[in-house]
Every structure is written in C-alpha cells, then in structure tokens.
XYZ file of C-alpha atoms in Angstrom:
322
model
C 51.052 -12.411 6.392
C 52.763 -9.166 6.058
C 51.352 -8.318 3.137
C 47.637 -9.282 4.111
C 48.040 -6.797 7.391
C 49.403 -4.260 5.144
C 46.068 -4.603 3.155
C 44.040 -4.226 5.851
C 45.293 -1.416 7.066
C 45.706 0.423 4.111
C 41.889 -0.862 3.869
C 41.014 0.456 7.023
C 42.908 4.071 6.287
C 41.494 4.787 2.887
C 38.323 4.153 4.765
C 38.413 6.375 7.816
C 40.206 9.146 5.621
C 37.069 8.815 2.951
C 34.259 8.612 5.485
C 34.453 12.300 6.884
C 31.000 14.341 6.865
C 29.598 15.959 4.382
C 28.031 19.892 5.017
C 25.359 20.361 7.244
C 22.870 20.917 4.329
C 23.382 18.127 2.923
C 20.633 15.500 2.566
C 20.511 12.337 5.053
C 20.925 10.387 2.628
C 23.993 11.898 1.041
C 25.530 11.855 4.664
C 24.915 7.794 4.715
C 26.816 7.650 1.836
C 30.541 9.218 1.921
C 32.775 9.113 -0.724
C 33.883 5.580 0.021
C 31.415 3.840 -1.686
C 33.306 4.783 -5.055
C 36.927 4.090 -3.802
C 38.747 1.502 -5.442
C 37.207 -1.596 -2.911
C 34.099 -1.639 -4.744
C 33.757 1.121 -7.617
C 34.351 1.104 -10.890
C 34.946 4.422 -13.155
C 32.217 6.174 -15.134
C 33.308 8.425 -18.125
C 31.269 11.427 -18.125
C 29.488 10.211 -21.723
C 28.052 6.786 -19.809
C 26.765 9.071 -16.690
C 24.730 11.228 -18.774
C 23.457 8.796 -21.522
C 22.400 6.601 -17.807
C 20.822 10.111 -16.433
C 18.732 10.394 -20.367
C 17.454 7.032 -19.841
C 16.820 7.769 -16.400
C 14.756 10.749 -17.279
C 12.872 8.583 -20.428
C 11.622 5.721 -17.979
C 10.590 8.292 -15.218
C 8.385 10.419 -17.687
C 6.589 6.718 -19.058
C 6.088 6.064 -15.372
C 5.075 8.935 -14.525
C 3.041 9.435 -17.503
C 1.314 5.817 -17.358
C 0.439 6.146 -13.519
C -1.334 9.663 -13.563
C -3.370 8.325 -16.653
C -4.388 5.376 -14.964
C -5.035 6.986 -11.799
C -7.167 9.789 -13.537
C -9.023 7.296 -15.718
C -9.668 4.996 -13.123
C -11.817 7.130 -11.194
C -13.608 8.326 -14.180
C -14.720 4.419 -15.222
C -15.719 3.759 -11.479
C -18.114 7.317 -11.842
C -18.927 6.158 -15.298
C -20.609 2.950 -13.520
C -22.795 4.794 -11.131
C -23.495 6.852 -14.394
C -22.222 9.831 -12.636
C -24.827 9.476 -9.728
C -22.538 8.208 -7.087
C -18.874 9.049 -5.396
C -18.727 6.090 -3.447
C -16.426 3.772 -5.324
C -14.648 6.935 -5.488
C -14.051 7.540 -1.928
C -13.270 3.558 -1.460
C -10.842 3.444 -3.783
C -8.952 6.338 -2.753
C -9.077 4.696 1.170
C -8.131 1.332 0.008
C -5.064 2.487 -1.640
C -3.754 4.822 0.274
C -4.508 2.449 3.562
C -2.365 -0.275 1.546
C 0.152 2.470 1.161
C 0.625 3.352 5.625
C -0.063 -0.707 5.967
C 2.305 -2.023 3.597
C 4.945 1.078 3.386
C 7.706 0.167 5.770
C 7.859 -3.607 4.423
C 7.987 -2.226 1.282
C 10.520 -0.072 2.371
C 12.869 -3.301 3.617
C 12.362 -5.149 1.392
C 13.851 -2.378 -1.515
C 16.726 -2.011 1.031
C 17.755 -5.689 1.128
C 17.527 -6.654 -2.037
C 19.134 -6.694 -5.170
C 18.625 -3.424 -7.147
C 17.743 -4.611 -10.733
C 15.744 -7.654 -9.239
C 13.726 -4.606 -6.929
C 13.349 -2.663 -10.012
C 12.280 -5.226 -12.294
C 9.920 -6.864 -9.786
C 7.919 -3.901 -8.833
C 8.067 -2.633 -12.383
C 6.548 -6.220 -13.776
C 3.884 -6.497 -11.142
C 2.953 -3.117 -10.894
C 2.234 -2.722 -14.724
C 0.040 -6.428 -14.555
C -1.809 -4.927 -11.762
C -2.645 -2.621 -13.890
C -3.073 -4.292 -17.093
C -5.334 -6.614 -15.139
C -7.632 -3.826 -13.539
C -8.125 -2.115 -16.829
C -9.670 -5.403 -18.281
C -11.842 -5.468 -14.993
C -12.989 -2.230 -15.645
C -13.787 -3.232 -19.010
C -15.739 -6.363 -18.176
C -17.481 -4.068 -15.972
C -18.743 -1.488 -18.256
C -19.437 -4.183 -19.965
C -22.149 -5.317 -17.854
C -23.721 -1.794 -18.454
C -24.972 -2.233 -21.727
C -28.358 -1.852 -22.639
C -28.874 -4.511 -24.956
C -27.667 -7.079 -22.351
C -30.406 -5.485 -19.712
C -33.427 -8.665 -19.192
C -36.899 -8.091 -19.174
C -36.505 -4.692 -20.514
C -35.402 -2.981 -17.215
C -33.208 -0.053 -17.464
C -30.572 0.798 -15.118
C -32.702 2.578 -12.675
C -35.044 -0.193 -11.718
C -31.926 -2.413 -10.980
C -31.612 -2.939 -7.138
C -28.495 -0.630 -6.471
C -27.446 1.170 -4.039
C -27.165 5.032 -4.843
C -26.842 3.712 -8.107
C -24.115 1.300 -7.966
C -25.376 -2.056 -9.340
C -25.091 -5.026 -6.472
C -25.443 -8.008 -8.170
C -22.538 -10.713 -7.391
C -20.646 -10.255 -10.196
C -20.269 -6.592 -10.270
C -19.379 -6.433 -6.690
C -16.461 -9.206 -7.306
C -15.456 -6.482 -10.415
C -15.434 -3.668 -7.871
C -13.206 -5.201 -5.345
C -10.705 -6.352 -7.825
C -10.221 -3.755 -8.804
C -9.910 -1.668 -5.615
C -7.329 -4.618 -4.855
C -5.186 -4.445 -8.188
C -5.524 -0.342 -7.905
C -4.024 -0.268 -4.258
C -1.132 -2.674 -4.924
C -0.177 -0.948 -8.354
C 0.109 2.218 -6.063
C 2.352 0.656 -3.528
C 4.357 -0.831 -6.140
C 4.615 2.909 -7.717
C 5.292 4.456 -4.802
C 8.366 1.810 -3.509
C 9.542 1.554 -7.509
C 10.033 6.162 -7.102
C 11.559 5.653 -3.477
C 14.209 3.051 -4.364
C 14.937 5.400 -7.845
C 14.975 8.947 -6.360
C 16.030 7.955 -2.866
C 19.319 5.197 -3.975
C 19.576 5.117 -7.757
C 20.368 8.788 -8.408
C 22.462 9.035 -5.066
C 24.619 6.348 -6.445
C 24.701 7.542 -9.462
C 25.784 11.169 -7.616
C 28.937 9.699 -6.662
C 29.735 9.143 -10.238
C 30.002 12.475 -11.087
C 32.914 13.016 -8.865
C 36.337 13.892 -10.375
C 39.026 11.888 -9.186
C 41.828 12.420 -10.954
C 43.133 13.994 -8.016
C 43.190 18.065 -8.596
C 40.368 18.453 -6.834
C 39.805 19.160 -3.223
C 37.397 16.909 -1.119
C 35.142 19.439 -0.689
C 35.190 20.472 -4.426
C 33.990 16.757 -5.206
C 31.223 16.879 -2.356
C 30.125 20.002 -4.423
C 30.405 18.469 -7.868
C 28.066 15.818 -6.047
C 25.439 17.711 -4.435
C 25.355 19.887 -8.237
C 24.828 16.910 -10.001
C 21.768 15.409 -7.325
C 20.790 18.821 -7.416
C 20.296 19.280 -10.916
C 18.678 15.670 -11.273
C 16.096 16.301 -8.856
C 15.128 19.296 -10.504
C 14.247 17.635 -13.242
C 12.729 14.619 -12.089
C 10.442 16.690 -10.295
C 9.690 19.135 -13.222
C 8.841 15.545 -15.226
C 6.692 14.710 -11.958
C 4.635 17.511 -12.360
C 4.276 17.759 -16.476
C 2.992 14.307 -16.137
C 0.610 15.441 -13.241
C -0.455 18.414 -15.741
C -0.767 17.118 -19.162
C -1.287 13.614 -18.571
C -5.128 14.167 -17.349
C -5.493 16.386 -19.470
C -5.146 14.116 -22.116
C -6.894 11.237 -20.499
C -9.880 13.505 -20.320
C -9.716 14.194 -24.522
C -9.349 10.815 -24.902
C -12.640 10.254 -22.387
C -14.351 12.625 -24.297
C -14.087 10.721 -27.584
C -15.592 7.903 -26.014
C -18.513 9.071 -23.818
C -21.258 10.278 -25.740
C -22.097 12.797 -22.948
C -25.766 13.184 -21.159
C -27.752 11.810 -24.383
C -26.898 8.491 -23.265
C -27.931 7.001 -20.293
C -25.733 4.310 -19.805
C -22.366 6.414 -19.970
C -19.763 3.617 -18.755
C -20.755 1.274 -21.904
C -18.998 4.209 -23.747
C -15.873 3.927 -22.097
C -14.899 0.484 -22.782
C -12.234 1.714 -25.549
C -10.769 3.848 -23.094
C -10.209 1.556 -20.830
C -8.643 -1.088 -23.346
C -6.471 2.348 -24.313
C -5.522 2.687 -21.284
C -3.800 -0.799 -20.553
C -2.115 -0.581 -24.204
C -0.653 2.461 -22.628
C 0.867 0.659 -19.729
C 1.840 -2.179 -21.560
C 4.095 -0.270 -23.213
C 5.245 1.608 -20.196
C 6.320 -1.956 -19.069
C 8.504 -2.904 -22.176
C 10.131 0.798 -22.070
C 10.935 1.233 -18.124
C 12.389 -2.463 -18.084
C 14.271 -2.028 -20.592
C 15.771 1.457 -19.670
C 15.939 0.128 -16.101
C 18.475 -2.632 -17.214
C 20.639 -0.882 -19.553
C 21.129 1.919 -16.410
C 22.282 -0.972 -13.803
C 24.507 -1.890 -16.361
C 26.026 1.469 -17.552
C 26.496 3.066 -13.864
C 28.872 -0.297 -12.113
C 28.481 1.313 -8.857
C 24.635 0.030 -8.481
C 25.861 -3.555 -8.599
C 26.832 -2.707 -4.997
C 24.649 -2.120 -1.775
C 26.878 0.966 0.204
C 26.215 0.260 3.569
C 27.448 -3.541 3.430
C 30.127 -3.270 1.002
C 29.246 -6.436 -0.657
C 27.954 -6.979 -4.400
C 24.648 -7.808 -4.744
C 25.868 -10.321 -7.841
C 26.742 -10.779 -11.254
C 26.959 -8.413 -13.592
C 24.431 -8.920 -16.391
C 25.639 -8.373 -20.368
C 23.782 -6.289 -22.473
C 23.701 -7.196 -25.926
C-alpha cells in the first residue's frame, strides 16, 4: 500500500511539474500538449536517426497526396467542361458547391471522429476511402465521355440536336453519371481535408515532442525551443510541398490533357479525354499503395502516436512491421 501511494504521488508530481505553459506564441495546439505526454508513463524514446527517416516518409506521402488530389481536382473540372464541350460552367459551379457544402456539413463530425479514434485506423480509413472515391469517379467520368462518342450517336443526330440543357446532355443515364460523381468528388474532399487535419494538426505535434533532448542538460525552456524548431521547420516544408503540388501538378495535368484532346477540330472534345481520365485513377491508385504504406511504417517508427495525449491511454497494440 505504501508503495502504490508512493506511485501515485510521484505520478501526480512528475505531472504537475511537466504540465507548466509553454510561451505565449506558441500554437494552441502545442499548449494542449506539455511535455508530459513523452514522460516515462506513456513515451517511449526516439533516436534522432528514426525521427528523421519518420519526418522523410512523412514528407514522401504528403507530396503523393498532395500531388494526386490537385491532379484530380484540376482534371475533374476539365472532364465535366469537356462534356458540355466547353459550352457550359454549370457542372462546374455544382461541383464546386457540393463539395465544399459537404465540407461546412460534415466538418466538425469529421473532426470527432479523427479525435476519438485510433490514429493508424483514422489514417488508413480516410486514406482507403478517399482514394476509392476517387478511383470510382474517374471510371464515372470515363463512362461518361463515353457516352459522347459520335459513332454511338442514333439516327445520325449530333450533339447539338440532343435535348440538353445549355449543352449538358439530360438523358437518365448521364444525369445518374453527373451526380455520382458530384457525390464521390465531395466525399474524397472531406476525406482529404480530415486525412491533412489529423497529419498537420496531431501527427507532426507528436512527433514534435520527439525531438526533445532529455538527457537532462537541457533547460525546460531549451527543450520547448528544440520543439517549436523542429514543428517549425516541418511546417515549412509541408507547406512549401503544399504549394509545389498546387503549382506543378496542373500544370502537368493540363500537358497530359493536351495529348488527349484534339482541340477545336473535333466537336465532341470529352470522347478525347477518356485516357486521361483512366490516367488519372492509375495515378491515385498508386497514391493509395504509397501513403498507406508510409502511413504505417511512421505509426510504427515514432511510439508516441500509439497514444492519444489528452487521455493518457493507448489506443492499442502495437503493429510489427516486417
């Protein structure tokens, strides 16, 4: 009995003396998590060597996700102009409502959801079903320029004399096309978006407190430092991967659109972009295999994520990389 109150309040002590605030400037987050969510209850040591091979990956499955998302994205709205044969923004403009309306609807349950759940099964989730979203839009949008080829028109009609409105086509099947793809397009976005928050927002702040030296000849205020330096520097370059992938990645997609599309000597312009499209989910497919795997050798280099800060408990067992 002695020795269990002894535990507890040495358990209690390390605690309080751990748990002081950080600077002012510091982020929220940083200030939600003191240095006691690497003491000794429930953190494990991190040689420098494991932290940065974990921050390489890191940086690897950010730029594929990064890189596969703005591609799709950019692409996407060129196959739904591409249907119209450039004569309409309409599926545009509904696209871009329906996802970002998914987005304010769906963001907060999102947001719970990442925070009570395990982090590899969050990761691995929204990484799976985000990249099938996709996978399965970009064969809608195939089966849908599909239905723009000429040799399938009856009767001789051309696209023109089809009853559309402002040159969308509004026969059953191409309106059941349209909206699953609006629907697949707005949940692959949510997904996105709650896959970044749960990375940049509780991943890499974790992973912060790894950076710390503890072997004691440090101040505390040296190690907050040597904390906010390494977040610092991470963010930096997550964003400057953030906005390469904005940059180059349409600019590629649009080279790779301009193989395709034969340009204003064909009428029927979406036919061309079938390829593309087919392209583009190869592209994500392979996003897939690389962020889940970098995803799962990172829980398993960095200890510390096996554990949820703010309740002190781990999530569960550890899994073994072969």
């Amino acid at each position: 009995m002695e020795e269990s109150s002894h535990e507890e309040d040495f358990s209690s002590s390390s605690t309080s003396e751990s748990c002081s605030s950080f600077p002012d400037e510091s982020t929220a987050l940083i200030r939600r998590r003191s240095l006691s969510d690497a003491d000794d209850t429930n953190a494990s040591t991190v040689s420098p060597a494991a932290l940065n091979k974990a921050r390489r990956l890191l940086y690897f499955s950010h730029f594929w996700n990064q890189w596969s998302e703005c591609t799709w994205q950019f692409c996407l709205v060129l196959f739904l102009a591409a249907f119209s044969n450039y004569e309409s923004l309409i599926l545009v403009t509904s696209y871009g409502l329906v996802s970002y309306g998914f987005v304010c609807c769906f963001g907060s349950t999102t947001g719970r959801f990442i925070d009570g759940s395990n982090r590899l099964q969050v990761a691995r989730q929204f990484i799976g079903f985000e990249n099938c979203a996709v996978l399965l839009a970009t064969f809608l949008c195939y089966e849908l320029l599909q239905s723009v080829d000429p040799a399938r028109q009856e009767g001789g009609e051309t696209r023109n004399e089809k009853n559309d409105l402002d040159g969308i086509p509004t026969d059953p099947k191409s309106i059941l096309l349209l909206v699953g793809i609006h629907l697949l397009g707005a949940i692959a976005s949510i997904l996105d978006s709650g896959f970044l928050v749960a990375v940049e927002r509780d991943w890499i702040v974790v992973m912060s407190q790894c950076a710390i030296d503890r072997s004691g000849q440090y101040t505390q205020e040296q190690q907050e430092q040597m904390q906010k330096q390494w977040l610092s520097d991470t963010n930096v370059s997550m964003r400057q991967i953030d906005l390469s992938c904005k940059v180059a990645a349409p600019a590629a997609a649009g080279l790779l659109i301009g193989l395709f599309d034969r340009g204003v000597s064909n009428p029927d312009h979406g036919y061309d972009l079938r390829g593309a499209a087919l392209l583009v989910g190869v592209a994500n497919a392979l996003a897939l295999i690389v962020e889940y795997i970098c995803t799962a050798k990172i829980y398993h280099d960095i200890p510390d994520l096996a554990f949820k800060s703010e309740r002190g408990i781990q999530e569960g067992p550890r899994i073994k990389m072969m």
